XYZ file of C-alpha atoms in Angstrom:
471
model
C 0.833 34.539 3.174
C 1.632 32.574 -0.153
C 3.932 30.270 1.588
C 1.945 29.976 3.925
C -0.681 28.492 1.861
C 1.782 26.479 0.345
C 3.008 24.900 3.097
C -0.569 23.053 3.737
C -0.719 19.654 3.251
C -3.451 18.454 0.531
C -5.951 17.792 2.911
C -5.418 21.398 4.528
C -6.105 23.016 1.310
C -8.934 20.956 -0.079
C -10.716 21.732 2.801
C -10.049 25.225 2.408
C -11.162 25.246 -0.462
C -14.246 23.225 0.208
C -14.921 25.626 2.847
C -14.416 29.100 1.110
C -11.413 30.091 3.827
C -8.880 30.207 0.776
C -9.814 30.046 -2.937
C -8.254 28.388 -5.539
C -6.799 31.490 -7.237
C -4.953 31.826 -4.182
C -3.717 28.567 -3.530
C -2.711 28.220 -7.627
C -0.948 31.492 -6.957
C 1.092 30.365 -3.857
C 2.158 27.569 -6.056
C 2.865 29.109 -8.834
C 4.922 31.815 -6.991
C 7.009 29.012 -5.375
C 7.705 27.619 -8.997
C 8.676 30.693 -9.656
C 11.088 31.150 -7.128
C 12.422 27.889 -6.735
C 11.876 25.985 -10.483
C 15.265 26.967 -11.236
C 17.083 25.787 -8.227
C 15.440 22.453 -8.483
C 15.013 22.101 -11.968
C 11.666 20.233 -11.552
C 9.339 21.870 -14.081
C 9.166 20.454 -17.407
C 6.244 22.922 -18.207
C 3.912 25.527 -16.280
C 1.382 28.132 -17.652
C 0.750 30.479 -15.116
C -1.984 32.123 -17.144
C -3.741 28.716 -18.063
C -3.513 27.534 -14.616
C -5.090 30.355 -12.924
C -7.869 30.675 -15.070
C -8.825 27.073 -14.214
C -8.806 27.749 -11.207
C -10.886 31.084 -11.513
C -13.175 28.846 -13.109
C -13.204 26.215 -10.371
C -13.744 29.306 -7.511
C -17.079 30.296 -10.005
C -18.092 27.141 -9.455
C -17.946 26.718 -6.260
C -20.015 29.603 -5.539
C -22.597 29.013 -7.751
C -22.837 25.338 -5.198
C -21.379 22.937 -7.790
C -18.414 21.178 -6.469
C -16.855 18.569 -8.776
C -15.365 16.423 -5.707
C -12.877 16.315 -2.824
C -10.539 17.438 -4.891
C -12.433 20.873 -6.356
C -9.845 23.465 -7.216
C -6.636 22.128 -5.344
C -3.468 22.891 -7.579
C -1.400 19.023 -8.478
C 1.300 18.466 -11.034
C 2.449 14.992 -12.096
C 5.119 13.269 -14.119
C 5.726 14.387 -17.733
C 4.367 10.922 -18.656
C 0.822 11.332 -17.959
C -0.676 12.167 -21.261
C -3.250 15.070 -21.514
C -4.845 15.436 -24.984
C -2.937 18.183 -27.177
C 0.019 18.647 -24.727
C 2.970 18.032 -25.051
C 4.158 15.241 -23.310
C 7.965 15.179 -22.761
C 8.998 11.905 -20.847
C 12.201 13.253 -20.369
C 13.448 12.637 -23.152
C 14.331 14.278 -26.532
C 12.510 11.854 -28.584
C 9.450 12.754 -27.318
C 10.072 16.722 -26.430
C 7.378 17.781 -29.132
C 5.186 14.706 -28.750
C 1.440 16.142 -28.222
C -0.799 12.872 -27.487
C -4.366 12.229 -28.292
C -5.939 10.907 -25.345
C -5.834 11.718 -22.221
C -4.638 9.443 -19.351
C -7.122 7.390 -17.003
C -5.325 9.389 -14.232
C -5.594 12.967 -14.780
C -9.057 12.225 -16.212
C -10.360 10.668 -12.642
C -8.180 13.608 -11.271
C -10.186 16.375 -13.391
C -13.978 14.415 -12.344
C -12.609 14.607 -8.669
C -12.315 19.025 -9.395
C -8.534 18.716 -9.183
C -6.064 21.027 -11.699
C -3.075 19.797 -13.274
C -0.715 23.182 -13.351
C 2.411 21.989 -14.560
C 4.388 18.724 -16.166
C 7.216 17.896 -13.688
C 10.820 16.306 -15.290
C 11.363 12.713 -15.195
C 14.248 10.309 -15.327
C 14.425 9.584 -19.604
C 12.331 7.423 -20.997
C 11.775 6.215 -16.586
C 14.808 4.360 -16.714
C 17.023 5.054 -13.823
C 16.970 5.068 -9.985
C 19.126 7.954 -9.197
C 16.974 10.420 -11.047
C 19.839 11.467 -13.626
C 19.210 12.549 -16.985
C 21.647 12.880 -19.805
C 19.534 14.589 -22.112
C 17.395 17.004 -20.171
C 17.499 18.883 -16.389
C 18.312 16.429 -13.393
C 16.252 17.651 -10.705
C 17.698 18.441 -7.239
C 16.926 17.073 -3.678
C 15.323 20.114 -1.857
C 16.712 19.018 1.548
C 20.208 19.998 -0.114
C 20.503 20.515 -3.775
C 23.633 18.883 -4.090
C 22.219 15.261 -3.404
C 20.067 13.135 -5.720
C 16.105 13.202 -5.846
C 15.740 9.066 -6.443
C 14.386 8.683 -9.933
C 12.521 7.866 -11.882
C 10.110 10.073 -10.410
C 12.519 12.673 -9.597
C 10.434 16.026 -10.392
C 7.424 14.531 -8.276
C 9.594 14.301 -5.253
C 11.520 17.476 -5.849
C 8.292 19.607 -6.143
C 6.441 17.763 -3.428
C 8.999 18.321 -0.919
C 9.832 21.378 -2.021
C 6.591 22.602 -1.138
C 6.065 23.780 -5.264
C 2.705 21.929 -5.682
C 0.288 19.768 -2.965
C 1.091 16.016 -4.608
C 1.837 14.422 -7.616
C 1.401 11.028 -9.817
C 4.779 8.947 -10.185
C 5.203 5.585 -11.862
C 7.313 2.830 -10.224
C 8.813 0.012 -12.412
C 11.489 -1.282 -9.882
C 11.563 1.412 -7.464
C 10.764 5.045 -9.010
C 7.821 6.650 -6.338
C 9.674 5.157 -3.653
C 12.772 6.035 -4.310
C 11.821 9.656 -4.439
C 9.983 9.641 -1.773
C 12.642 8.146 0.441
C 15.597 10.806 -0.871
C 12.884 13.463 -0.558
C 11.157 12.758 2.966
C 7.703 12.137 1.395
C 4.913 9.496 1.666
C 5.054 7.403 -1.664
C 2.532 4.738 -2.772
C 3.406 1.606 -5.156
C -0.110 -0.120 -5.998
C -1.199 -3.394 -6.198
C -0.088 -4.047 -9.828
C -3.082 -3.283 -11.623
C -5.040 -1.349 -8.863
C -4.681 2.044 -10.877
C -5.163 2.029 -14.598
C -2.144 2.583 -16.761
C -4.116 3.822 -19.906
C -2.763 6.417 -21.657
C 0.241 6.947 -19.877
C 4.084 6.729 -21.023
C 5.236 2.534 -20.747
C 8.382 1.426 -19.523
C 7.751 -2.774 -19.204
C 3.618 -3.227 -18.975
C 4.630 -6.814 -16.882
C 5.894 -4.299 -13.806
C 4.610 -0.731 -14.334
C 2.609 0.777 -11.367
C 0.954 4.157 -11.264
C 0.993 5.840 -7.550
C 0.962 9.158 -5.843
C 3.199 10.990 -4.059
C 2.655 13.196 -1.190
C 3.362 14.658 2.216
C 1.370 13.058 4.822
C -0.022 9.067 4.994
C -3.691 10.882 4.786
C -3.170 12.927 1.516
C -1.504 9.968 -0.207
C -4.681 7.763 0.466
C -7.704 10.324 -0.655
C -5.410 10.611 -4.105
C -5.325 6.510 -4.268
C -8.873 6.385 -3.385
C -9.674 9.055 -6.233
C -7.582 7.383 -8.902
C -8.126 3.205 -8.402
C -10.676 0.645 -9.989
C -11.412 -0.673 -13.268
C -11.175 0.749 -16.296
C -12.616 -0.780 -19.022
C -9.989 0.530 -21.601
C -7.282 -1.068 -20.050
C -7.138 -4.853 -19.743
C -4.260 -5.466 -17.540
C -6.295 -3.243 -14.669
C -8.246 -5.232 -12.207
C -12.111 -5.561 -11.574
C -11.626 -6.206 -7.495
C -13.599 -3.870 -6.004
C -11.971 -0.314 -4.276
C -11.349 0.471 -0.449
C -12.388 4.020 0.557
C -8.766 3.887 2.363
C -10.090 7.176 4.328
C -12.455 4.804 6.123
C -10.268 3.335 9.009
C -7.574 4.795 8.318
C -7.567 6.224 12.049
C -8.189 2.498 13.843
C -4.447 2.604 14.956
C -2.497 -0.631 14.903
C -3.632 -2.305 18.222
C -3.510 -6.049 17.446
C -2.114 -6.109 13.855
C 1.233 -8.136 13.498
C 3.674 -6.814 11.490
C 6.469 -9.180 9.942
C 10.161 -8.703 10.389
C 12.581 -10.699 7.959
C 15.227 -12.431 9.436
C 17.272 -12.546 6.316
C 17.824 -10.656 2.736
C 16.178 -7.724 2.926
C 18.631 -6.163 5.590
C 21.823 -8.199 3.543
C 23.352 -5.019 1.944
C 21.937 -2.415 4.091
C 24.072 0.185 5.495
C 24.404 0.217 9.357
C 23.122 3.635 9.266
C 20.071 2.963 7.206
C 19.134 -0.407 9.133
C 19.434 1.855 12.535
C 16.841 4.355 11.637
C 14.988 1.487 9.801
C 14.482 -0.952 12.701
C 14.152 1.927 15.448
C 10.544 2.719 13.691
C 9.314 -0.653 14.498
C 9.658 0.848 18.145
C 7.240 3.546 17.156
C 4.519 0.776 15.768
C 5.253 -1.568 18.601
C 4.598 1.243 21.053
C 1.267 1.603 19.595
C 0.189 -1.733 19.774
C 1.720 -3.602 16.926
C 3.191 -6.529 17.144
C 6.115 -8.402 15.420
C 6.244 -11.550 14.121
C 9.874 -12.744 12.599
C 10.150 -14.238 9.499
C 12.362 -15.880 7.047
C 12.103 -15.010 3.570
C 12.031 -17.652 0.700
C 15.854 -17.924 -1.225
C 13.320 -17.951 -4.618
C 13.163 -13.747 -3.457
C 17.121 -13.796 -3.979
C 16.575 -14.003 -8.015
C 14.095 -11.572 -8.246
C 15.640 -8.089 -8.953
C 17.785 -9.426 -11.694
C 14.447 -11.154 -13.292
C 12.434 -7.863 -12.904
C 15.384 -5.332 -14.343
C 15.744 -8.700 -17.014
C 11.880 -7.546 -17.359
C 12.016 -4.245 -17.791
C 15.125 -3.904 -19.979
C 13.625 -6.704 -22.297
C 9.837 -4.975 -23.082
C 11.499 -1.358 -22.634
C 13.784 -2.752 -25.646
C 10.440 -4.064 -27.399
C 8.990 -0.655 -27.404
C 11.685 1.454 -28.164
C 13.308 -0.767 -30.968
C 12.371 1.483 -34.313
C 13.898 4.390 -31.950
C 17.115 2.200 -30.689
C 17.781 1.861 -34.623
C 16.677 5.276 -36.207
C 17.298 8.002 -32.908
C 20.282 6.443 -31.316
C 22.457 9.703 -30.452
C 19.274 11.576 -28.980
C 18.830 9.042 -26.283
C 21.261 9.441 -23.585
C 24.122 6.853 -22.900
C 22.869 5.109 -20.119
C 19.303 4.703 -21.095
C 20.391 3.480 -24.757
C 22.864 1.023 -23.100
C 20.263 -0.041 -21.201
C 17.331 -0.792 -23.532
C 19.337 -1.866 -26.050
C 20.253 -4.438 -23.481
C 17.095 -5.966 -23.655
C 17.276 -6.502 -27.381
C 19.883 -9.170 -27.034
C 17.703 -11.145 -23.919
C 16.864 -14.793 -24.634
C 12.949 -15.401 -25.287
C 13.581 -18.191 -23.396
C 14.823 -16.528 -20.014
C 12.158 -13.308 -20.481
C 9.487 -16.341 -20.500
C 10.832 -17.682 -17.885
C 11.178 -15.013 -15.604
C 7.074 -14.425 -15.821
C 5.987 -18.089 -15.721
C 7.597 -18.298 -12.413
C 6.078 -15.403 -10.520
C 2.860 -17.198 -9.352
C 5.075 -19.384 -7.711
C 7.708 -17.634 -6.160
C 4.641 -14.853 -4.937
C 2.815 -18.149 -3.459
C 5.797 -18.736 -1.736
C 6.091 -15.574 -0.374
C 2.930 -14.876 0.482
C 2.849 -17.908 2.473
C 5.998 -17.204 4.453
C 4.938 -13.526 5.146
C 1.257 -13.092 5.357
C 0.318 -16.666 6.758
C 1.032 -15.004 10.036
C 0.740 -11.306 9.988
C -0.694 -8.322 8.177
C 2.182 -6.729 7.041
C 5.663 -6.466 5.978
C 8.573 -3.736 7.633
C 11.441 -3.647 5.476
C 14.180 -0.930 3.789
C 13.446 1.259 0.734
C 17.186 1.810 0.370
C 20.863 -0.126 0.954
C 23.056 3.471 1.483
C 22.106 7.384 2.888
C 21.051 9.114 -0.396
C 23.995 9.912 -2.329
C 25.400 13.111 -3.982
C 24.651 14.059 -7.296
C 28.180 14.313 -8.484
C 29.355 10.237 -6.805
C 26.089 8.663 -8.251
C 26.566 10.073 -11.877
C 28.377 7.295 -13.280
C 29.490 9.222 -16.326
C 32.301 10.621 -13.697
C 32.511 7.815 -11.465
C 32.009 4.307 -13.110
C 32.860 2.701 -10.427
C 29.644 3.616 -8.665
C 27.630 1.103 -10.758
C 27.512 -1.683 -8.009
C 26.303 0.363 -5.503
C 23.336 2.138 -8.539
C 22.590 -2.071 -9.417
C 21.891 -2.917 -5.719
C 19.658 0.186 -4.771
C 16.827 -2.047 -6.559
C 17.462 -4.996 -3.983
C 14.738 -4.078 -1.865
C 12.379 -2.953 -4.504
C 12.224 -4.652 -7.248
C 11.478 -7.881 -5.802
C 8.237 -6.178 -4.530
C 7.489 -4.818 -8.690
C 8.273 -8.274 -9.401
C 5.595 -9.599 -6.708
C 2.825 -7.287 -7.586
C 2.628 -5.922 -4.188
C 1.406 -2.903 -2.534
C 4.295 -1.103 -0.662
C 3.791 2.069 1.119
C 6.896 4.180 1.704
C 7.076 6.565 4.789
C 9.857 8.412 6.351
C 12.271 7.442 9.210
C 14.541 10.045 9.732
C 17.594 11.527 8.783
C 21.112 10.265 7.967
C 24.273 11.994 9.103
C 24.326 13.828 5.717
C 21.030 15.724 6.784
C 19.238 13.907 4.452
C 15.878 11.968 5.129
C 15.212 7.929 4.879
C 12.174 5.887 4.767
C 11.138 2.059 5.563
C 8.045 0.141 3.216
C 5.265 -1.457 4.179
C 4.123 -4.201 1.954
C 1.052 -5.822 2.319
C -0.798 -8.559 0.577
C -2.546 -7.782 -2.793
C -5.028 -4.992 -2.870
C -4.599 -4.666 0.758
C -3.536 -0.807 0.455
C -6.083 -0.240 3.205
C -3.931 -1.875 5.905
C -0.560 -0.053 4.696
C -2.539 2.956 4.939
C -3.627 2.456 8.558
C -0.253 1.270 9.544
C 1.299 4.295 7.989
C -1.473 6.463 9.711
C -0.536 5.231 12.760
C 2.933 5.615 12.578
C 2.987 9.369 11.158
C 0.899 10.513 14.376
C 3.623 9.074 16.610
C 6.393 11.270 14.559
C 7.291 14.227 13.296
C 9.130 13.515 10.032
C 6.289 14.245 7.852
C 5.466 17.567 9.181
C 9.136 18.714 8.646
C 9.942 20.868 5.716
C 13.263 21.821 3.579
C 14.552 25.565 3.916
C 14.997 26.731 0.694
């Protein structure tokens, strides 16, 4: 019966909820029994307190049966990256520079989480500091890929897509800098969500490079991912880099199919490096949309995109290095090697070529824009170049060598971080290694509402979302 309850999607148990079938003791317990019995296999749990989170919950079932009911989410069991900080716990962010660090404010996330009746049970493990696309960590657990635990999660949200797919909690909050909620949910067959850059407020939450963060959920179906979105977006006045435009309720429409809507296929870089393999399972779900009405428009991407995921890793490295200078100097043996080589990187960058890799995003998105959107609604393209890789030939502490292949993962990525775009991620499939893959849908700013449609549309015709790992 507890997996059983596990096993629902969000949706499935919010309504539950809602509707007094299951209560929220029971669905906290069903997750907390699966952290139980698979937190050490995956080593996704940074934190849980079973006793904590089931008294919440008690609390939320008292609730409802007195008739109060907080919101859609009331008494459905989440977790989220250690990097969302709750006031007077400890927030890790993977790292041991931060493993006692209790914060004072609580993030803009979890607090629209709490008013929608949600709980937070646990603090899932993280790529250090969010640096890194494998999801490796030097310095603390490297989660595991529940599909087979030998394989990499995709960081840097790597306990998010470990405990999502793993069927340990309902969804979670990621971040994603250059790639890290949809490289996750690629490796880890899940729906993943990168923003409109500023559509969810960043406040109170661990920063990696505040030009390029993004705050987005990850989850199991197209449906769950968009009532978490819809929860979370809009203003906040206590952070100024979040945006005043008006929220979508992305549930309304999100069943209209995609009967008329043209969706853009580039003719050149984004398919450059991609493994036959990938491309395969990548271009056969364009049959899937086109069955159902789409219809493709080919396009030829700008050469301005080619410079793009050096400028945004240039980005990141170079306002990672500004925040974590005082550390760089005073903690450098507690950081591990690749994330120090990294940010300290970003000490030695020119002023003049940081500059000049922000003043020339309005143009090169203008550009873009204008080749992509001028004639359709969205963009099909790859999340990743290669079939997810193992743990042991991605660590590049044994195998150096595999640094060219790590550098390119970001090529169809970043360039979208760089853009400010919203990108959807939803699975395609499975490579010969048994392990899933996943296409994006990028749509113009703010347009999330489309993605979610198209993505809607496209998990109905499937089954890849509704398949689970046996663990």
């Amino acid at each position: 019966m507890s997996e059983d309850i596990a096993g629902l999607t969000l949706s499935q148990v919010a309504d539950a909820i809602r509707d007094r079938k299951i209560s929220s003791v029971e669905a906290t317990q069903a997750c907390l029994n699966q952290m139980a019995r698979l937190g050490p296999v995956l080593d996704c749990l940074a934190e849980v307190d079973p006793e904590s989170a089931l008294a919440a919950a008690a609390e939320a079932d008292a609730e409802l049966a007195a008739g109060r009911s907080r919101g859609p989410l009331h008494g459905v069991p989440l977790a989220h990256k250690d990097m969302y900080y709750r006031a007077g716990r400890v927030s890790g962010c993977g790292s041991k520079i931060r493993a006692d660090f209790k914060p004072t404010e609580t993030s803009a996330v979890l607090e629209r989480l709490d008013a929608a009746g949600a709980l937070d049970i646990a603090r899932l493990n993280m790529v250090e500091f969010a640096l890194g696309v494998t999801g490796h960590n030097e310095v603390m657990p490297t989660p595991r890929n529940p599909w087979n635990t030998d394989y990499i999660t995709g960081g840097s949200s790597s306990g998010p897509g470990s405990a999502v797919a793993g069927r340990l909690i309902y969804g979670a909050f990621g971040s994603d800098t250059g790639g890290s909620i949809r490289f996750p949910a690629t490796c880890c067959g899940l729906v993943g969500m990168k923003p409109t850059y500023g559509r969810v407020s960043r406040r109170a939450a661990m920063a990696l490079s505040h030009s390029l963060d993004t705050l987005g959920p990850m989850t199991r179906t197209v449906a769950d991912n968009a009532l978490l979105l819809r929860t979370t977006a809009g203003h906040d006045r206590r952070d100024a880099t979040s945006s005043r435009l008006p929220v979508s309720d992305y549930m309304v429409g999100i069943e209209h199919g995609v009967a008329g809507l043209k969706i853009a296929v580039p003719e050149n870089y984004f398919y450059d490096p991609v493994d036959g393999e990938v491309a395969a399972l990548v271009r056969a779900s364009l049959d899937v949309l086109t069955d159902a009405g789409a219809e493709l428009v080919s396009v030829t991407i700008p050469d301005s995109i080619t410079a793009t995921n050096a400028m945004s890793s240039l980005i990141t490295s170079t306002e990672g290095a500004s925040l974590h200078q005082k550390w760089l100097q005073e903690r450098p043996g507690d950081y591990g090697r690749q994330t120090h080589s990294r940010m300290s990187s970003g000490l030695y960058t020119p002023a003049t070529r940081y500059l000049q890799a922000l003043r020339l995003r309005p143009a090169i998105l203008a550009e873009f824009a204008e080749a992509v959107f001028e004639d359709a609604d969205v963009l099909h393209i790859p999340t990743m170049i290669d079939p997810v890789p193992t743990i042991a030939e991605s660590d590049l502490a044994a195998n150096p060598g595999y640094l060219d292949r790590i550098t390119a993962m970001g090529h169809c990525t970043r360039p979208i971080n760089y853009l400010g775009l919203p990108s959807l991620t939803l699975p395609c499939g499975f490579t010969a290694n048994g392990l899933p893959m996943a296409f994006q849908l990028v749509g113009r700013p703010f347009d999330e509402a489309t993605l979610y449609r198209a993505g809607h549309a496209y998990e109905r015709d499937t089954e890849w979302t509704a398949r689970a790992p046996k663990l």
